[in-house]
Amino acid sequence: MLKLFNWYEKKSVEHGKTQNVGEFSRSEKNSKEYMNFCEKMDDEFERHMEEENNMVSKSKLERYWLESKEDSKVHGDKFDVLAWWKVNSLRHPILSQMVRDILAIPVSTVASESAFSTGGRILDPYRTSLSPKVAEALICAQN
């Protein structure tokens, strides 16, 4: 996992995709979300200062592993991992990118054979009587 994390970290630095935590637009700065974010950042900074002596030589991944875990007694079966990543993606931008890439669920589970079939399920009898060139033009023109 450390090798994968290092690869993502290198990739994000090369492409400049790491978002600074303080990057908010002007309209966002007046919002309640921004105020909550500022309060959260103050709390995080205090916690960071307390842990800084122990964490100086650790990688971002090791720091993530050492963070306190979510209490299952508080959340029970209702823990929403997507909401957690939405809130914490700014704290862990590289890990959140890894999660999006690795744990992504395919949008469709339709078998490709049936999706691209030229049988009667996709094309009706009228369309299947057309020449292949005309049928292709009609299918492409839908987009």
Backbone as JSON Lines, residues from 0, in Angstrom:
{"i":0,"aa":"M","n":[0.83,-1.18,0.0],"ca":[0.0,0.0,0.0],"c":[0.88,1.25,0.0]}
{"i":1,"aa":"L","n":[2.0,1.16,0.69],"ca":[2.91,2.31,0.74],"c":[3.45,2.64,-0.65]}
{"i":2,"aa":"K","n":[3.77,1.62,-1.44],"ca":[4.26,1.85,-2.81],"c":[3.18,2.52,-3.66]}
{"i":3,"aa":"L","n":[1.94,2.05,-3.52],"ca":[0.84,2.64,-4.27],"c":[0.63,4.09,-3.85]}
{"i":4,"aa":"F","n":[0.67,4.36,-2.55],"ca":[0.51,5.72,-2.06],"c":[1.63,6.62,-2.61]}
{"i":5,"aa":"N","n":[2.86,6.13,-2.58],"ca":[3.99,6.92,-3.09],"c":[3.82,7.22,-4.58]}
{"i":6,"aa":"W","n":[3.29,6.25,-5.33],"ca":[3.05,6.48,-6.75],"c":[2.01,7.58,-6.95]}
{"i":7,"aa":"Y","n":[0.91,7.54,-6.19],"ca":[-0.13,8.57,-6.28],"c":[0.42,9.93,-5.85]}
{"i":8,"aa":"E","n":[1.24,9.93,-4.82],"ca":[1.81,11.19,-4.34],"c":[2.71,11.81,-5.4]}
{"i":9,"aa":"K","n":[3.53,10.99,-6.04],"ca":[4.41,11.48,-7.1],"c":[3.58,11.99,-8.28]}
{"i":10,"aa":"K","n":[2.53,11.26,-8.64],"ca":[1.66,11.65,-9.74],"c":[0.97,12.98,-9.45]}
{"i":11,"aa":"S","n":[0.51,13.17,-8.22],"ca":[-0.2,14.41,-7.88],"c":[0.74,15.6,-7.87]}
{"i":12,"aa":"V","n":[1.98,15.4,-7.46],"ca":[2.95,16.49,-7.46],"c":[3.32,16.86,-8.9]}
{"i":13,"aa":"E","n":[3.5,15.85,-9.76],"ca":[3.85,16.1,-11.15],"c":[2.76,16.87,-11.89]}
{"i":14,"aa":"H","n":[1.51,16.55,-11.59],"ca":[0.4,17.19,-12.28],"c":[-0.17,18.38,-11.53]}
{"i":15,"aa":"G","n":[0.38,18.69,-10.37],"ca":[-0.09,19.83,-9.59],"c":[-1.53,19.69,-9.15]}
{"i":16,"aa":"K","n":[-1.95,18.47,-8.82],"ca":[-3.35,18.24,-8.47],"c":[-3.62,18.29,-6.99]}
{"i":17,"aa":"T","n":[-2.64,18.57,-6.17],"ca":[-2.91,18.66,-4.74],"c":[-3.53,20.03,-4.49]}
{"i":18,"aa":"Q","n":[-4.7,20.02,-3.9],"ca":[-5.42,21.26,-3.63],"c":[-5.02,21.76,-2.26]}
{"i":19,"aa":"N","n":[-4.67,23.03,-2.18],"ca":[-4.37,23.6,-0.89],"c":[-5.65,23.7,-0.08]}
{"i":20,"aa":"V","n":[-5.53,23.48,1.2],"ca":[-6.7,23.46,2.06],"c":[-7.38,24.82,2.08]}
{"i":21,"aa":"G","n":[-6.65,25.9,1.9],"ca":[-7.22,27.23,1.98],"c":[-7.82,27.74,0.69]}
{"i":22,"aa":"E","n":[-7.96,26.93,-0.33],"ca":[-8.46,27.39,-1.62],"c":[-9.99,27.39,-1.64]}
{"i":23,"aa":"F","n":[-10.59,28.53,-1.34],"ca":[-12.03,28.7,-1.4],"c":[-12.31,29.91,-2.27]}
{"i":24,"aa":"S","n":[-13.41,29.88,-3.0],"ca":[-13.8,31.04,-3.79],"c":[-14.38,32.11,-2.87]}
{"i":25,"aa":"R","n":[-14.57,33.31,-3.4],"ca":[-15.09,34.41,-2.58],"c":[-16.49,34.11,-2.06]}
{"i":26,"aa":"S","n":[-17.33,33.53,-2.89],"ca":[-18.7,33.23,-2.44],"c":[-18.7,32.17,-1.34]}
{"i":27,"aa":"E","n":[-17.73,31.25,-1.39],"ca":[-17.66,30.2,-0.37],"c":[-17.16,30.74,0.97]}
{"i":28,"aa":"K","n":[-16.4,31.83,0.95],"ca":[-15.82,32.34,2.19],"c":[-16.88,32.87,3.15]}
{"i":29,"aa":"N","n":[-18.02,33.26,2.64],"ca":[-19.08,33.78,3.5],"c":[-20.08,32.71,3.91]}
{"i":30,"aa":"S","n":[-19.91,31.52,3.43],"ca":[-20.9,30.48,3.69],"c":[-20.68,29.83,5.05]}
{"i":31,"aa":"K","n":[-21.75,29.18,5.51],"ca":[-21.69,28.45,6.78],"c":[-20.68,27.31,6.68]}
{"i":32,"aa":"E","n":[-20.61,26.7,5.49],"ca":[-19.66,25.6,5.28],"c":[-18.23,26.09,5.51]}
{"i":33,"aa":"Y","n":[-17.94,27.29,5.03],"ca":[-16.6,27.84,5.2],"c":[-16.32,28.11,6.68]}
{"i":34,"aa":"M","n":[-17.31,28.63,7.4],"ca":[-17.11,28.9,8.82],"c":[-16.87,27.6,9.59]}
{"i":35,"aa":"N","n":[-17.64,26.56,9.26],"ca":[-17.43,25.26,9.88],"c":[-16.04,24.72,9.54]}
{"i":36,"aa":"F","n":[-15.63,24.95,8.31],"ca":[-14.31,24.52,7.87],"c":[-13.22,25.22,8.69]}
{"i":37,"aa":"C","n":[-13.38,26.53,8.91],"ca":[-12.39,27.28,9.68],"c":[-12.3,26.76,11.12]}
{"i":38,"aa":"E","n":[-13.45,26.5,11.72],"ca":[-13.45,25.96,13.08],"c":[-12.78,24.6,13.12]}
{"i":39,"aa":"K","n":[-13.09,23.79,12.13],"ca":[-12.49,22.46,12.06],"c":[-10.97,22.57,11.88]}
{"i":40,"aa":"M","n":[-10.55,23.51,11.06],"ca":[-9.11,23.68,10.82],"c":[-8.4,24.14,12.09]}
{"i":41,"aa":"D","n":[-9.06,25.0,12.88],"ca":[-8.47,25.41,14.16],"c":[-8.27,24.21,15.08]}
{"i":42,"aa":"D","n":[-9.29,23.36,15.14],"ca":[-9.19,22.15,15.96],"c":[-8.09,21.23,15.44]}
{"i":43,"aa":"E","n":[-8.04,21.11,14.13],"ca":[-7.01,20.25,13.52],"c":[-5.61,20.8,13.8]}
{"i":44,"aa":"F","n":[-5.48,22.13,13.75],"ca":[-4.17,22.73,14.0],"c":[-3.72,22.47,15.43]}
{"i":45,"aa":"E","n":[-4.64,22.61,16.37],"ca":[-4.29,22.33,17.77],"c":[-3.86,20.88,17.94]}
{"i":46,"aa":"R","n":[-4.62,19.98,17.33],"ca":[-4.27,18.56,17.42],"c":[-2.93,18.3,16.73]}
{"i":47,"aa":"H","n":[-2.73,18.96,15.63],"ca":[-1.47,18.8,14.9],"c":[-0.28,19.26,15.74]}
{"i":48,"aa":"M","n":[-0.43,20.38,16.4],"ca":[0.67,20.89,17.22],"c":[1.0,19.94,18.36]}
{"i":49,"aa":"E","n":[-0.02,19.29,18.92],"ca":[0.22,18.32,19.99],"c":[0.95,17.09,19.48]}
{"i":50,"aa":"E","n":[0.64,16.69,18.27],"ca":[1.21,15.46,17.72],"c":[2.47,15.69,16.88]}
{"i":51,"aa":"E","n":[2.8,16.93,16.64],"ca":[3.9,17.25,15.73],"c":[5.21,16.59,16.13]}
{"i":52,"aa":"N","n":[5.51,16.59,17.4],"ca":[6.78,16.01,17.84],"c":[6.87,14.53,17.5]}
{"i":53,"aa":"N","n":[5.74,13.83,17.54],"ca":[5.74,12.4,17.25],"c":[5.68,12.11,15.76]}
{"i":54,"aa":"M","n":[5.24,13.05,14.96],"ca":[4.94,12.78,13.57],"c":[5.93,13.38,12.58]}
{"i":55,"aa":"V","n":[6.97,14.01,13.03],"ca":[7.86,14.73,12.14],"c":[8.42,13.84,11.04]}
{"i":56,"aa":"S","n":[8.83,12.65,11.38],"ca":[9.49,11.79,10.4],"c":[8.54,10.82,9.7]}
{"i":57,"aa":"K","n":[7.25,10.92,9.91],"ca":[6.31,9.96,9.34],"c":[5.73,10.48,8.02]}
{"i":58,"aa":"S","n":[5.41,9.54,7.12],"ca":[4.8,9.92,5.84],"c":[3.33,10.26,6.06]}
{"i":59,"aa":"K","n":[2.71,10.83,5.03],"ca":[1.29,11.18,5.12],"c":[0.44,9.94,5.33]}
{"i":60,"aa":"L","n":[0.82,8.85,4.71],"ca":[0.07,7.6,4.88],"c":[0.19,7.09,6.31]}
{"i":61,"aa":"E","n":[1.38,7.14,6.87],"ca":[1.56,6.71,8.26],"c":[0.79,7.61,9.22]}
{"i":62,"aa":"R","n":[0.73,8.89,8.92],"ca":[-0.05,9.81,9.76],"c":[-1.53,9.45,9.71]}
{"i":63,"aa":"Y","n":[-2.0,9.11,8.51],"ca":[-3.4,8.7,8.38],"c":[-3.68,7.45,9.21]}
{"i":64,"aa":"W","n":[-2.77,6.48,9.14],"ca":[-2.94,5.24,9.9],"c":[-2.95,5.49,11.41]}
{"i":65,"aa":"L","n":[-2.21,6.5,11.85],"ca":[-2.11,6.78,13.28],"c":[-3.26,7.63,13.82]}
{"i":66,"aa":"E","n":[-4.08,8.18,12.93],"ca":[-5.21,8.99,13.39],"c":[-6.19,8.13,14.17]}
{"i":67,"aa":"S","n":[-6.96,8.79,15.01],"ca":[-7.97,8.04,15.77],"c":[-9.02,7.51,14.81]}
{"i":68,"aa":"K","n":[-9.51,6.34,15.1],"ca":[-10.5,5.68,14.25],"c":[-11.9,6.13,14.62]}
{"i":69,"aa":"E","n":[-12.82,5.98,13.69],"ca":[-14.22,6.32,13.95],"c":[-14.79,5.32,14.96]}
{"i":70,"aa":"D","n":[-15.56,5.82,15.89],"ca":[-16.13,4.97,16.94],"c":[-17.37,4.27,16.41]}
{"i":71,"aa":"S","n":[-17.32,2.95,16.35],"ca":[-18.47,2.18,15.84],"c":[-19.66,2.25,16.78]}
{"i":72,"aa":"K","n":[-19.42,2.54,18.05],"ca":[-20.52,2.67,19.0],"c":[-21.35,3.91,18.72]}
{"i":73,"aa":"V","n":[-20.7,4.95,18.22],"ca":[-21.41,6.19,17.91],"c":[-22.22,6.04,16.62]}
{"i":74,"aa":"H","n":[-21.59,5.48,15.59],"ca":[-22.23,5.38,14.27],"c":[-23.05,4.11,14.1]}
{"i":75,"aa":"G","n":[-22.62,3.04,14.72],"ca":[-23.3,1.76,14.55],"c":[-23.23,1.3,13.11]}
{"i":76,"aa":"D","n":[-24.34,0.82,12.6],"ca":[-24.41,0.36,11.21],"c":[-24.66,1.5,10.23]}
{"i":77,"aa":"K","n":[-24.81,2.71,10.73],"ca":[-25.19,3.83,9.88],"c":[-24.0,4.69,9.46]}
{"i":78,"aa":"F","n":[-22.79,4.18,9.62],"ca":[-21.61,4.94,9.21],"c":[-21.61,5.1,7.7]}
{"i":79,"aa":"D","n":[-21.5,6.33,7.23],"ca":[-21.51,6.63,5.8],"c":[-20.09,6.95,5.35]}
{"i":80,"aa":"V","n":[-19.44,5.98,4.74],"ca":[-18.05,6.15,4.33],"c":[-17.91,7.23,3.26]}
{"i":81,"aa":"L","n":[-18.92,7.38,2.39],"ca":[-18.85,8.42,1.36],"c":[-18.9,9.81,1.98]}
{"i":82,"aa":"A","n":[-19.75,9.98,2.98],"ca":[-19.82,11.27,3.67],"c":[-18.51,11.55,4.4]}
{"i":83,"aa":"W","n":[-17.91,10.51,4.99],"ca":[-16.64,10.69,5.69],"c":[-15.57,11.17,4.72]}
{"i":84,"aa":"W","n":[-15.48,10.55,3.55],"ca":[-14.47,10.97,2.57],"c":[-14.78,12.36,2.02]}
{"i":85,"aa":"K","n":[-16.06,12.72,1.91],"ca":[-16.41,14.06,1.45],"c":[-15.88,15.11,2.42]}
{"i":86,"aa":"V","n":[-16.02,14.84,3.71],"ca":[-15.56,15.77,4.74],"c":[-14.04,15.77,4.84]}
{"i":87,"aa":"N","n":[-13.42,14.62,4.73],"ca":[-11.99,14.49,4.99],"c":[-11.1,14.47,3.75]}
{"i":88,"aa":"S","n":[-11.66,14.66,2.58],"ca":[-10.85,14.6,1.36],"c":[-9.82,15.73,1.29]}
{"i":89,"aa":"L","n":[-10.1,16.87,1.9],"ca":[-9.12,17.95,1.91],"c":[-7.94,17.64,2.82]}
{"i":90,"aa":"R","n":[-8.19,16.88,3.87],"ca":[-7.11,16.51,4.79],"c":[-6.22,15.43,4.18]}
{"i":91,"aa":"H","n":[-6.81,14.6,3.34],"ca":[-6.08,13.48,2.75],"c":[-6.31,13.46,1.24]}
{"i":92,"aa":"P","n":[-5.79,14.44,0.5],"ca":[-6.11,14.52,-0.94],"c":[-5.59,13.33,-1.74]}
{"i":93,"aa":"I","n":[-4.42,12.83,-1.4],"ca":[-3.86,11.71,-2.16],"c":[-4.63,10.43,-1.86]}
{"i":94,"aa":"L","n":[-4.9,10.2,-0.59],"ca":[-5.68,9.01,-0.22],"c":[-7.09,9.07,-0.81]}
{"i":95,"aa":"S","n":[-7.69,10.24,-0.84],"ca":[-9.04,10.33,-1.39],"c":[-9.03,10.03,-2.89]}
{"i":96,"aa":"Q","n":[-7.96,10.42,-3.59],"ca":[-7.84,10.08,-5.01],"c":[-7.68,8.58,-5.18]}
{"i":97,"aa":"M","n":[-6.88,7.96,-4.3],"ca":[-6.72,6.51,-4.35],"c":[-8.06,5.82,-4.13]}
{"i":98,"aa":"V","n":[-8.82,6.29,-3.17],"ca":[-10.13,5.69,-2.88],"c":[-11.05,5.82,-4.08]}
{"i":99,"aa":"R","n":[-11.06,7.02,-4.7],"ca":[-11.92,7.21,-5.88],"c":[-11.53,6.27,-7.01]}
{"i":100,"aa":"D","n":[-10.24,6.06,-7.21],"ca":[-9.78,5.21,-8.31],"c":[-9.96,3.73,-8.03]}
{"i":101,"aa":"I","n":[-9.59,3.3,-6.84],"ca":[-9.55,1.87,-6.54],"c":[-10.91,1.32,-6.13]}
{"i":102,"aa":"L","n":[-11.65,2.07,-5.35],"ca":[-12.92,1.56,-4.84],"c":[-14.13,2.03,-5.65]}
{"i":103,"aa":"A","n":[-13.89,2.56,-6.83],"ca":[-14.99,3.04,-7.67],"c":[-15.89,1.89,-8.09]}
{"i":104,"aa":"I","n":[-17.18,2.14,-8.06],"ca":[-18.17,1.15,-8.49],"c":[-18.55,1.47,-9.93]}
{"i":105,"aa":"P","n":[-18.54,0.47,-10.81],"ca":[-18.92,0.73,-12.21],"c":[-20.33,1.3,-12.29]}
{"i":106,"aa":"V","n":[-20.52,2.23,-13.21],"ca":[-21.82,2.87,-13.37],"c":[-22.86,1.87,-13.86]}
{"i":107,"aa":"S","n":[-22.47,1.01,-14.77],"ca":[-23.41,0.06,-15.34],"c":[-22.84,-1.34,-15.27]}
{"i":108,"aa":"T","n":[-23.71,-2.29,-15.01],"ca":[-23.28,-3.68,-15.0],"c":[-23.91,-4.46,-16.15]}
{"i":109,"aa":"V","n":[-24.39,-3.73,-17.16],"ca":[-24.99,-4.37,-18.32],"c":[-23.89,-5.07,-19.11]}
{"i":110,"aa":"A","n":[-24.16,-6.28,-19.54],"ca":[-23.18,-7.0,-20.34],"c":[-22.98,-6.27,-21.66]}
{"i":111,"aa":"S","n":[-21.74,-6.1,-22.06],"ca":[-21.45,-5.34,-23.27],"c":[-22.04,-5.99,-24.51]}
{"i":112,"aa":"E","n":[-22.14,-7.31,-24.52],"ca":[-22.69,-8.0,-25.69],"c":[-24.13,-7.58,-25.95]}
{"i":113,"aa":"S","n":[-24.94,-7.52,-24.89],"ca":[-26.34,-7.13,-25.09],"c":[-26.47,-5.63,-25.36]}
{"i":114,"aa":"A","n":[-25.57,-4.83,-24.83],"ca":[-25.65,-3.39,-25.05],"c":[-25.34,-3.02,-26.49]}
{"i":115,"aa":"F","n":[-24.44,-3.75,-27.13],"ca":[-24.04,-3.43,-28.5],"c":[-24.57,-4.43,-29.51]}
{"i":116,"aa":"S","n":[-25.55,-5.2,-29.13],"ca":[-26.11,-6.23,-30.0],"c":[-26.87,-5.6,-31.15]}
{"i":117,"aa":"T","n":[-26.8,-6.23,-32.3],"ca":[-27.6,-5.79,-33.44],"c":[-28.83,-6.66,-33.6]}
{"i":118,"aa":"G","n":[-29.12,-7.48,-32.58],"ca":[-30.3,-8.34,-32.58],"c":[-31.56,-7.53,-32.39]}
{"i":119,"aa":"G","n":[-32.69,-8.21,-32.32],"ca":[-33.98,-7.55,-32.22],"c":[-34.19,-6.76,-30.95]}
{"i":120,"aa":"R","n":[-33.4,-7.02,-29.91],"ca":[-33.62,-6.29,-28.66],"c":[-33.2,-4.83,-28.79]}
{"i":121,"aa":"I","n":[-32.18,-4.55,-29.58],"ca":[-31.71,-3.17,-29.72],"c":[-32.34,-2.51,-30.95]}
{"i":122,"aa":"L","n":[-32.32,-3.2,-32.05],"ca":[-32.9,-2.66,-33.28],"c":[-34.19,-3.42,-33.58]}
{"i":123,"aa":"D","n":[-35.24,-2.69,-33.89],"ca":[-36.5,-3.36,-34.22],"c":[-36.44,-3.93,-35.64]}
{"i":124,"aa":"P","n":[-37.44,-4.72,-36.06],"ca":[-37.38,-5.35,-37.39],"c":[-37.23,-4.35,-38.54]}
{"i":125,"aa":"Y","n":[-37.84,-3.15,-38.41],"ca":[-37.7,-2.16,-39.47],"c":[-36.25,-1.73,-39.63]}
{"i":126,"aa":"R","n":[-35.61,-1.43,-38.51],"ca":[-34.23,-0.95,-38.57],"c":[-33.26,-2.04,-39.0]}
{"i":127,"aa":"T","n":[-33.53,-3.29,-38.66],"ca":[-32.61,-4.36,-39.06],"c":[-32.7,-4.64,-40.54]}
{"i":128,"aa":"S","n":[-33.75,-4.14,-41.2],"ca":[-33.85,-4.33,-42.65],"c":[-33.05,-3.26,-43.4]}
{"i":129,"aa":"L","n":[-32.56,-2.26,-42.71],"ca":[-31.75,-1.23,-43.34],"c":[-30.35,-1.75,-43.62]}
{"i":130,"aa":"S","n":[-29.68,-1.08,-44.53],"ca":[-28.29,-1.48,-44.81],"c":[-27.43,-1.15,-43.59]}
{"i":131,"aa":"P","n":[-26.35,-1.88,-43.4],"ca":[-25.49,-1.61,-42.23],"c":[-25.0,-0.17,-42.16]}
{"i":132,"aa":"K","n":[-24.72,0.42,-43.32],"ca":[-24.21,1.79,-43.33],"c":[-25.27,2.78,-42.83]}
{"i":133,"aa":"V","n":[-26.52,2.6,-43.27],"ca":[-27.61,3.49,-42.84],"c":[-27.92,3.27,-41.36]}
{"i":134,"aa":"A","n":[-27.94,2.0,-40.92],"ca":[-28.19,1.7,-39.51],"c":[-27.13,2.34,-38.62]}
{"i":135,"aa":"E","n":[-25.87,2.26,-39.06],"ca":[-24.78,2.87,-38.28],"c":[-24.96,4.38,-38.21]}
{"i":136,"aa":"A","n":[-25.34,4.99,-39.33],"ca":[-25.55,6.44,-39.35],"c":[-26.68,6.85,-38.41]}
{"i":137,"aa":"L","n":[-27.76,6.06,-38.37],"ca":[-28.87,6.36,-37.47],"c":[-28.47,6.22,-36.01]}
{"i":138,"aa":"I","n":[-27.71,5.18,-35.7],"ca":[-27.26,4.97,-34.32],"c":[-26.33,6.09,-33.89]}
{"i":139,"aa":"C","n":[-25.41,6.47,-34.76],"ca":[-24.46,7.54,-34.42],"c":[-25.14,8.9,-34.32]}
{"i":140,"aa":"A","n":[-26.21,9.1,-35.07],"ca":[-26.91,10.39,-35.06],"c":[-27.7,10.61,-33.78]}
{"i":141,"aa":"Q","n":[-27.93,9.55,-32.99],"ca":[-28.68,9.72,-31.74],"c":[-27.95,10.65,-30.79]}
{"i":142,"aa":"N","n":[-26.64,10.62,-30.8],"ca":[-25.87,11.44,-29.87],"c":[-25.89,12.86,-30.36]}
